[in-house]
PDB file of C-alpha atoms in Angstrom:
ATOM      1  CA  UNK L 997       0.000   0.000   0.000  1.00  0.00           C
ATOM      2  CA  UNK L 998       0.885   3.372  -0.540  1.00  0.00           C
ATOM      3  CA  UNK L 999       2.002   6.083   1.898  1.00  0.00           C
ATOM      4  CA  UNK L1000       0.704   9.796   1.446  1.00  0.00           C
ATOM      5  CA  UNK L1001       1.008  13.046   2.578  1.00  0.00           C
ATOM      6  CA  UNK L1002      -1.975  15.305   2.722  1.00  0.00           C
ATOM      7  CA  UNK L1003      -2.309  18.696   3.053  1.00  0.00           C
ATOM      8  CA  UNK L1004      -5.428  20.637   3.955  1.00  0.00           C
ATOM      9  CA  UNK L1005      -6.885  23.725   2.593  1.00  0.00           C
ATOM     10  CA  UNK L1006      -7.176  27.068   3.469  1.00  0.00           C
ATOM     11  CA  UNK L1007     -10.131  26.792   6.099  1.00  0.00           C
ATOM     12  CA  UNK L1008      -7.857  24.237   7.772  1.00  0.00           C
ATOM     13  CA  UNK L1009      -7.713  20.437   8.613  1.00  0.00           C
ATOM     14  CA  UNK L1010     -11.276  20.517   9.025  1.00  0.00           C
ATOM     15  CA  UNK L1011     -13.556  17.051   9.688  1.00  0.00           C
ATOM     16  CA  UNK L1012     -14.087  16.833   6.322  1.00  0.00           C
ATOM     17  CA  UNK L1013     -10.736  16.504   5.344  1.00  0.00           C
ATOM     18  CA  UNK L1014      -9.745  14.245   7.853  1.00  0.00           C
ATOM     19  CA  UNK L1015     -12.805  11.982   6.445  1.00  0.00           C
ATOM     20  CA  UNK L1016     -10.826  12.237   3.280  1.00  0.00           C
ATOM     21  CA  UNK L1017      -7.219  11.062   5.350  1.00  0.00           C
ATOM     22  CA  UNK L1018      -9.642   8.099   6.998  1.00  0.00           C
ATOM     23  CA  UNK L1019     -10.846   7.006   3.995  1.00  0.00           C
ATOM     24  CA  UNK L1020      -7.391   6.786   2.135  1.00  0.00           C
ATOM     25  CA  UNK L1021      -6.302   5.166   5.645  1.00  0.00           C
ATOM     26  CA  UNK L1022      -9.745   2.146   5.643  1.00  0.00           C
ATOM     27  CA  UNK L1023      -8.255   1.286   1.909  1.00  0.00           C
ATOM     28  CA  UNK L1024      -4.710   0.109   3.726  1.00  0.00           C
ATOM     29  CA  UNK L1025      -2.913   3.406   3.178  1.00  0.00           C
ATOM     30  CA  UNK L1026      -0.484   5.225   5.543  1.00  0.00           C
ATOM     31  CA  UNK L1027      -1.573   8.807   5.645  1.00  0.00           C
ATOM     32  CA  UNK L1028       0.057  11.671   6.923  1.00  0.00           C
ATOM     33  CA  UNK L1029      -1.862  15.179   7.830  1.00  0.00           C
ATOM     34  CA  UNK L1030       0.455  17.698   8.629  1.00  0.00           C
ATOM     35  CA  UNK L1031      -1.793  21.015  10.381  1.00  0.00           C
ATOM     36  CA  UNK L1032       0.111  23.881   8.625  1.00  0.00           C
ATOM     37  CA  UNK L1033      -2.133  25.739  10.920  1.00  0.00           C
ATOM     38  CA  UNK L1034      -1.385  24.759  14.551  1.00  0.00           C
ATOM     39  CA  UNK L1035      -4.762  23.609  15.206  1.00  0.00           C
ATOM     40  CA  UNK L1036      -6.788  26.750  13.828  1.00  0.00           C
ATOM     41  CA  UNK L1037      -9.673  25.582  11.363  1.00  0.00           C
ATOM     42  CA  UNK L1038     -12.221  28.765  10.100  1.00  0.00           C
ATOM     43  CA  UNK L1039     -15.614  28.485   9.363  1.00  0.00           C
ATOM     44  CA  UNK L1040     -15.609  30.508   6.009  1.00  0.00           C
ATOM     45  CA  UNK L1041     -13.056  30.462   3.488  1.00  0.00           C
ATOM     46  CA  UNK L1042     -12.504  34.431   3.360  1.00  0.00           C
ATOM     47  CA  UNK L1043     -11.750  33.988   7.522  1.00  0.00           C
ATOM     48  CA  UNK L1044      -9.360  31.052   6.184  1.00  0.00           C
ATOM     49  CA  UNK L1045      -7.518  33.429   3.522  1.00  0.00           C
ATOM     50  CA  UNK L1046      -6.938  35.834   5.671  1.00  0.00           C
ATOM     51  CA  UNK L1047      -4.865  33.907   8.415  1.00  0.00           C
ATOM     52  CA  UNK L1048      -3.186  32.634   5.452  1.00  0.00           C
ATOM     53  CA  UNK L1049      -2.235  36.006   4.460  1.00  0.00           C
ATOM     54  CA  UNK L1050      -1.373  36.682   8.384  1.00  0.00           C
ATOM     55  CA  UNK L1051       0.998  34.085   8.831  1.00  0.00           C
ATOM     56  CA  UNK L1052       2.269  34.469   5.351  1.00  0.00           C
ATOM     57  CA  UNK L1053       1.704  32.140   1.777  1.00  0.00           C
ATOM     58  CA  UNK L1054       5.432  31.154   1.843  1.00  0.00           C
ATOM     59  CA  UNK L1055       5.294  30.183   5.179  1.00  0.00           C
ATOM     60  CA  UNK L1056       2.621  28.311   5.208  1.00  0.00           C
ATOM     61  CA  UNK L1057       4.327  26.116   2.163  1.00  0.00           C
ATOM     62  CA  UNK L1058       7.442  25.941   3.886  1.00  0.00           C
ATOM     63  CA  UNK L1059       5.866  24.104   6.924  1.00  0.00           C
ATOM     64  CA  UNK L1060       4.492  21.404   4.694  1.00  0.00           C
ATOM     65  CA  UNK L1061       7.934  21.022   2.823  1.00  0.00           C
ATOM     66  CA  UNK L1062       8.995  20.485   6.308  1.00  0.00           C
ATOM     67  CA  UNK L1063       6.610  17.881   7.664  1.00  0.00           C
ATOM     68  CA  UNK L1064       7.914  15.863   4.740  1.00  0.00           C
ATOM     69  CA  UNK L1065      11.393  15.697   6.211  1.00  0.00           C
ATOM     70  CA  UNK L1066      11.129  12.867   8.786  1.00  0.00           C
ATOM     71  CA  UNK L1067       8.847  10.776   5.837  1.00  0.00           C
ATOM     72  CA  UNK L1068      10.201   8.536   3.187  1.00  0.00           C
ATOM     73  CA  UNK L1069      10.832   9.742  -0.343  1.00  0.00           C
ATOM     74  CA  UNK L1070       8.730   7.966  -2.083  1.00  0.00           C
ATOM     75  CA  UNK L1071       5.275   9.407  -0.878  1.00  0.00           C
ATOM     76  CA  UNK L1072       1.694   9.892  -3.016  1.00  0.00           C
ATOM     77  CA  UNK L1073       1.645  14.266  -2.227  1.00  0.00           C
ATOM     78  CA  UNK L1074      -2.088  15.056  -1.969  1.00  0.00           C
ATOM     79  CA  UNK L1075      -3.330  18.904  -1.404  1.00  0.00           C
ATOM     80  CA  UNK L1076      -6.403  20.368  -1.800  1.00  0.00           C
ATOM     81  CA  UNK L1077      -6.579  24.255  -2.381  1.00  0.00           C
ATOM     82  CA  UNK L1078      -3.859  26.156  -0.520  1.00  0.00           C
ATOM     83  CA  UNK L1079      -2.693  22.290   0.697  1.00  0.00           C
ATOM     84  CA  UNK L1080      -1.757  22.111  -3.563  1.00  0.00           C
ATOM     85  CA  UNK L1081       1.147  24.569  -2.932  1.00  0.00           C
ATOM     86  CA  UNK L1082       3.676  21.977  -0.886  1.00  0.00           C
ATOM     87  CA  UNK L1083       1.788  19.342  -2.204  1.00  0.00           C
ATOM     88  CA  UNK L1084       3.038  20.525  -5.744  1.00  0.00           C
ATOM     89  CA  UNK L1085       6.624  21.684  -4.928  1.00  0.00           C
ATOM     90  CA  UNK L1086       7.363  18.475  -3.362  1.00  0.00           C
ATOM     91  CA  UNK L1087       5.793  16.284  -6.198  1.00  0.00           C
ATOM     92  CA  UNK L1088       7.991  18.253  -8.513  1.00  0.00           C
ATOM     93  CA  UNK L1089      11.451  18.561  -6.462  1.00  0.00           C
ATOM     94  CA  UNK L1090      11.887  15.992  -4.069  1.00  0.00           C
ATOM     95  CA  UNK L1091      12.832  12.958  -5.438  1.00  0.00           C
ATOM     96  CA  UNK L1092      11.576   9.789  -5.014  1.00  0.00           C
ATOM     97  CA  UNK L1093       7.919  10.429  -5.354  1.00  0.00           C
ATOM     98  CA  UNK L1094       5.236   8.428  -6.372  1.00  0.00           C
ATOM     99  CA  UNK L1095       2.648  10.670  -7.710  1.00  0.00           C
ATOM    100  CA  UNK L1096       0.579  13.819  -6.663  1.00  0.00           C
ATOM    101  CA  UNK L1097      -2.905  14.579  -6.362  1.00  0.00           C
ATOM    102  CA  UNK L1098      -4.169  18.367  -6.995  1.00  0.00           C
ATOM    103  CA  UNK L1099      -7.533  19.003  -5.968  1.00  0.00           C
ATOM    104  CA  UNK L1100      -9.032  22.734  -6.855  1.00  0.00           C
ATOM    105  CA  UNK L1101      -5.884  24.140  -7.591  1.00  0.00           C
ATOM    106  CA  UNK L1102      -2.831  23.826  -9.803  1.00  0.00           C
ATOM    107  CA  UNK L1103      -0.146  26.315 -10.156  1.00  0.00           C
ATOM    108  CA  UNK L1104       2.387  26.189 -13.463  1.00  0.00           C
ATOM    109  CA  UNK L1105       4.991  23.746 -12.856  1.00  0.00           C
ATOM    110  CA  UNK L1106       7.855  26.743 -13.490  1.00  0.00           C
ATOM    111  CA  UNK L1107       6.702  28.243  -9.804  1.00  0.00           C
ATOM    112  CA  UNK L1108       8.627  25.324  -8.347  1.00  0.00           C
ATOM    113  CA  UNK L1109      11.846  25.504 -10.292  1.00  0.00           C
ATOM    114  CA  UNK L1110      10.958  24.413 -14.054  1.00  0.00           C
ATOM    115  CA  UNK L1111       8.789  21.269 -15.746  1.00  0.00           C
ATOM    116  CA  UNK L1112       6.544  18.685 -14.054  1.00  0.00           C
ATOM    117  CA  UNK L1113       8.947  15.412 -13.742  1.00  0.00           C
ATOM    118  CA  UNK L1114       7.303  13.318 -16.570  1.00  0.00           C
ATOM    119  CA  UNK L1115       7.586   9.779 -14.356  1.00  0.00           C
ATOM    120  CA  UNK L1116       5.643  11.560 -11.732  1.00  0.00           C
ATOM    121  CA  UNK L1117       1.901  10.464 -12.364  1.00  0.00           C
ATOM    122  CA  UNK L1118      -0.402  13.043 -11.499  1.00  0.00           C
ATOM    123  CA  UNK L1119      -4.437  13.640 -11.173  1.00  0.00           C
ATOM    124  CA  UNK L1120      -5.774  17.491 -11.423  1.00  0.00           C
ATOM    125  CA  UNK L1121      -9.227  18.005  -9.903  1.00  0.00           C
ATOM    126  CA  UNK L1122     -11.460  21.022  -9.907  1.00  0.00           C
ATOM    127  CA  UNK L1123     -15.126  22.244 -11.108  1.00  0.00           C
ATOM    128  CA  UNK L1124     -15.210  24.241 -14.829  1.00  0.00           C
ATOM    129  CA  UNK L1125     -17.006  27.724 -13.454  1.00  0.00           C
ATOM    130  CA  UNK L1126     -15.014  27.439  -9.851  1.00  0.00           C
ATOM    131  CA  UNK L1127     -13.595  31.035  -9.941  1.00  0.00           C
ATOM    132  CA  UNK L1128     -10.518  29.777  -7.892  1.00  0.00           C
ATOM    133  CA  UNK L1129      -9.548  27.075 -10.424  1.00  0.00           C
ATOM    134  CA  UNK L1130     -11.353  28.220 -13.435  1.00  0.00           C
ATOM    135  CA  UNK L1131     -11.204  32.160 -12.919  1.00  0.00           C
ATOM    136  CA  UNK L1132      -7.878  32.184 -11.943  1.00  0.00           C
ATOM    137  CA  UNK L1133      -6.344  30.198 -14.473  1.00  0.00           C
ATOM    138  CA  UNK L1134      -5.390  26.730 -12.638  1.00  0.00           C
ATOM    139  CA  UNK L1135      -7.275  24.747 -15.336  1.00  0.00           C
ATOM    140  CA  UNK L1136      -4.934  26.544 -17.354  1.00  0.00           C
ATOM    141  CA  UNK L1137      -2.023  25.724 -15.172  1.00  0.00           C
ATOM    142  CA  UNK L1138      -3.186  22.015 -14.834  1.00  0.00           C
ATOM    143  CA  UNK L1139      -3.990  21.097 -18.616  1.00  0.00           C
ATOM    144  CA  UNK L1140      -0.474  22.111 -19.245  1.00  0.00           C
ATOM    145  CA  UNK L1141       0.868  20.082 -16.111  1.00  0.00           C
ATOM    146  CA  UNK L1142      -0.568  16.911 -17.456  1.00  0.00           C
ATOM    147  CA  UNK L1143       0.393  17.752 -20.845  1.00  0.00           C
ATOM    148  CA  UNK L1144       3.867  17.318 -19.645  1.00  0.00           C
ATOM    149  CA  UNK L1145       3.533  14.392 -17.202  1.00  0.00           C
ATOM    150  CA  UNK L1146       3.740  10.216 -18.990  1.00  0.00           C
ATOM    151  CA  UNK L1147       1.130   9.524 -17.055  1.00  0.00           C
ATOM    152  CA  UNK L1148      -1.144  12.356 -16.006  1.00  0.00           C
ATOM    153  CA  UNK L1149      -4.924  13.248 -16.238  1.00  0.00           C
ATOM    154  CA  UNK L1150      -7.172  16.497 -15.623  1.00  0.00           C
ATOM    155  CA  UNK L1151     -11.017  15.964 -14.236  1.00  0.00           C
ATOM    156  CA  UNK L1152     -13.449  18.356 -14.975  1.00  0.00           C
ATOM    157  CA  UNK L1153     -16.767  18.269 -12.840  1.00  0.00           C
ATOM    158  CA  UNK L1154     -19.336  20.863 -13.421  1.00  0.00           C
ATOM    159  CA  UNK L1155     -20.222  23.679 -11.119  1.00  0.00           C
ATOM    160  CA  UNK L1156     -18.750  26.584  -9.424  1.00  0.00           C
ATOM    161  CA  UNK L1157     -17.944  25.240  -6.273  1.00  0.00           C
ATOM    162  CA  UNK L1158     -14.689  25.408  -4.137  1.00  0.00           C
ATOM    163  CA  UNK L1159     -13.806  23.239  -1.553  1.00  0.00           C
ATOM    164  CA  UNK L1160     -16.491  20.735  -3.027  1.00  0.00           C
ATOM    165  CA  UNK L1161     -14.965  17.566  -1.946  1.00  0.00           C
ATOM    166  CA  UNK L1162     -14.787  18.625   1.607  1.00  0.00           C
ATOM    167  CA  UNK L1163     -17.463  16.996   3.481  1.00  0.00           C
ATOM    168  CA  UNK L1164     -18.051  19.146   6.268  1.00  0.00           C
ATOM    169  CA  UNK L1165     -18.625  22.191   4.432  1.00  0.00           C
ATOM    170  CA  UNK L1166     -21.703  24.108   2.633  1.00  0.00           C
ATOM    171  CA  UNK L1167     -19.621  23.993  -0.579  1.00  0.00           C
ATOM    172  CA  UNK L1168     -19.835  20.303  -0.927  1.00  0.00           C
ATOM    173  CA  UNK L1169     -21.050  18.435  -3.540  1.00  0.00           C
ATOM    174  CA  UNK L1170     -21.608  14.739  -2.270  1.00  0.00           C
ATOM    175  CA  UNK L1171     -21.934  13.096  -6.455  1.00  0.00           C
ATOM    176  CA  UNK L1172     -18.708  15.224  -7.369  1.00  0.00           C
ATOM    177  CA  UNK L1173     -16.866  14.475  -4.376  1.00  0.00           C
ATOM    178  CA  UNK L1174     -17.888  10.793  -4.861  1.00  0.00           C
ATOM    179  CA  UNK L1175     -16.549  10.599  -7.946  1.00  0.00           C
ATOM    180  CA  UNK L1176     -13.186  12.104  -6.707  1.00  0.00           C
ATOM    181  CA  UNK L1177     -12.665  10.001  -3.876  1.00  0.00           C
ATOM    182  CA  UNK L1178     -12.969   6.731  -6.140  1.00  0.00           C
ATOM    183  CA  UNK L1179     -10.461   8.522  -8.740  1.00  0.00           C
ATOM    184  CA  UNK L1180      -8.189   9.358  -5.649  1.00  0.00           C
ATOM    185  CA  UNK L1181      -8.635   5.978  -4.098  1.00  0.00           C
ATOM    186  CA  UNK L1182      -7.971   4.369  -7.454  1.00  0.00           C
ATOM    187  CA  UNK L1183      -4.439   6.474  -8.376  1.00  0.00           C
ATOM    188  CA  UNK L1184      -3.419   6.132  -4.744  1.00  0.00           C
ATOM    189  CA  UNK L1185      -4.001   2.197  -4.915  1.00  0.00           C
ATOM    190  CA  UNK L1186      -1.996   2.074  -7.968  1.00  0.00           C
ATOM    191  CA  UNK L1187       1.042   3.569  -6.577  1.00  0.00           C
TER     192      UNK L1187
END
């Protein structure tokens, strides 16, 4: 089985997320959940945002860099949202790894240094009228990302949700986030 290393979004390492982590874990994965945010959790994603912004973007990525340190190299990186942003950079420069998961956001692989690594699998997940990942141009960002990846796949659901695969918030969409989980479940199994 695979190990992983999950990062949560920008409202925090909320229940919903940790459903995710436990539902990775009943399959027979080992999965890590670093809290880049010492416990704090927000109930709106604005209130979220703006502790990121308080304790800083690049701070926030460097403490999930960090939480890999004491794992193994080869690791399945998982981040949804904000969580994409270590999630990403250590797909892309730490060696050993054995695929990434992006869920609702995706920046261009040249933030991190240069090109996706193209023996690094890699899912992309977000909804076609989100104005995070559509309006800000991560569906951009991601359709080139698998474009340069051997093995690497983009899935489009529709809506204009964010945050819609977290279960324990008003933005989520139960069929959607179905179909992610047994897409996630699926890549992580085949690592």
């Amino acid at each position: 089985m695979a190990e992983v290393l999950l990062f949560h979004h920008a409202q925090g390492l909320t229940e919903g997320i940790r459903a995710f982590a436990d539902r990775l874990r009943q399959a027979g994965h080992t999965v890590h959940t670093p809290d880049v945010y010492d416990g704090n959790t927000f109930p709106t994603l604005d209130e979220g945002l703006a502790y990121a912004r308080q304790v800083g973007f690049g701070e926030l990525m460097e403490r999930g860099v960090r939480a890999a340190d004491a794992l193994p190299a080869e690791l399945v990186y998982i981040g949804f949202s904000l969580g994409v942003l270590p999630a990403q950079r250590l797909a892309q420069t730490r060696p050993g790894a054995r695929g990434a998961v992006l869920l609702e956001s995706c920046v261009p692989p040249a933030e991190f240094g240069g090109a996706w690594p193209a023996d690094v699998p890699v899912q992309v997940h977000g909804m076609d009228a989100d104005p995070f990942f559509a309006g800000e141009g991560d569906i951009d960002a991601a359709r080139a990302l698998v474009k340069e990846a051997d093995d690497g796949e983009l899935f489009v659901y529709p809506g204009e949700r964010h945050l819609f695969t977290d279960s324990s918030l008003a933005t989520y969409d139960a069929d959607a986030a179905a179909l992610v989980a047994e897409r996630v479940l699926d890549f992580v199994h085949r690592r």
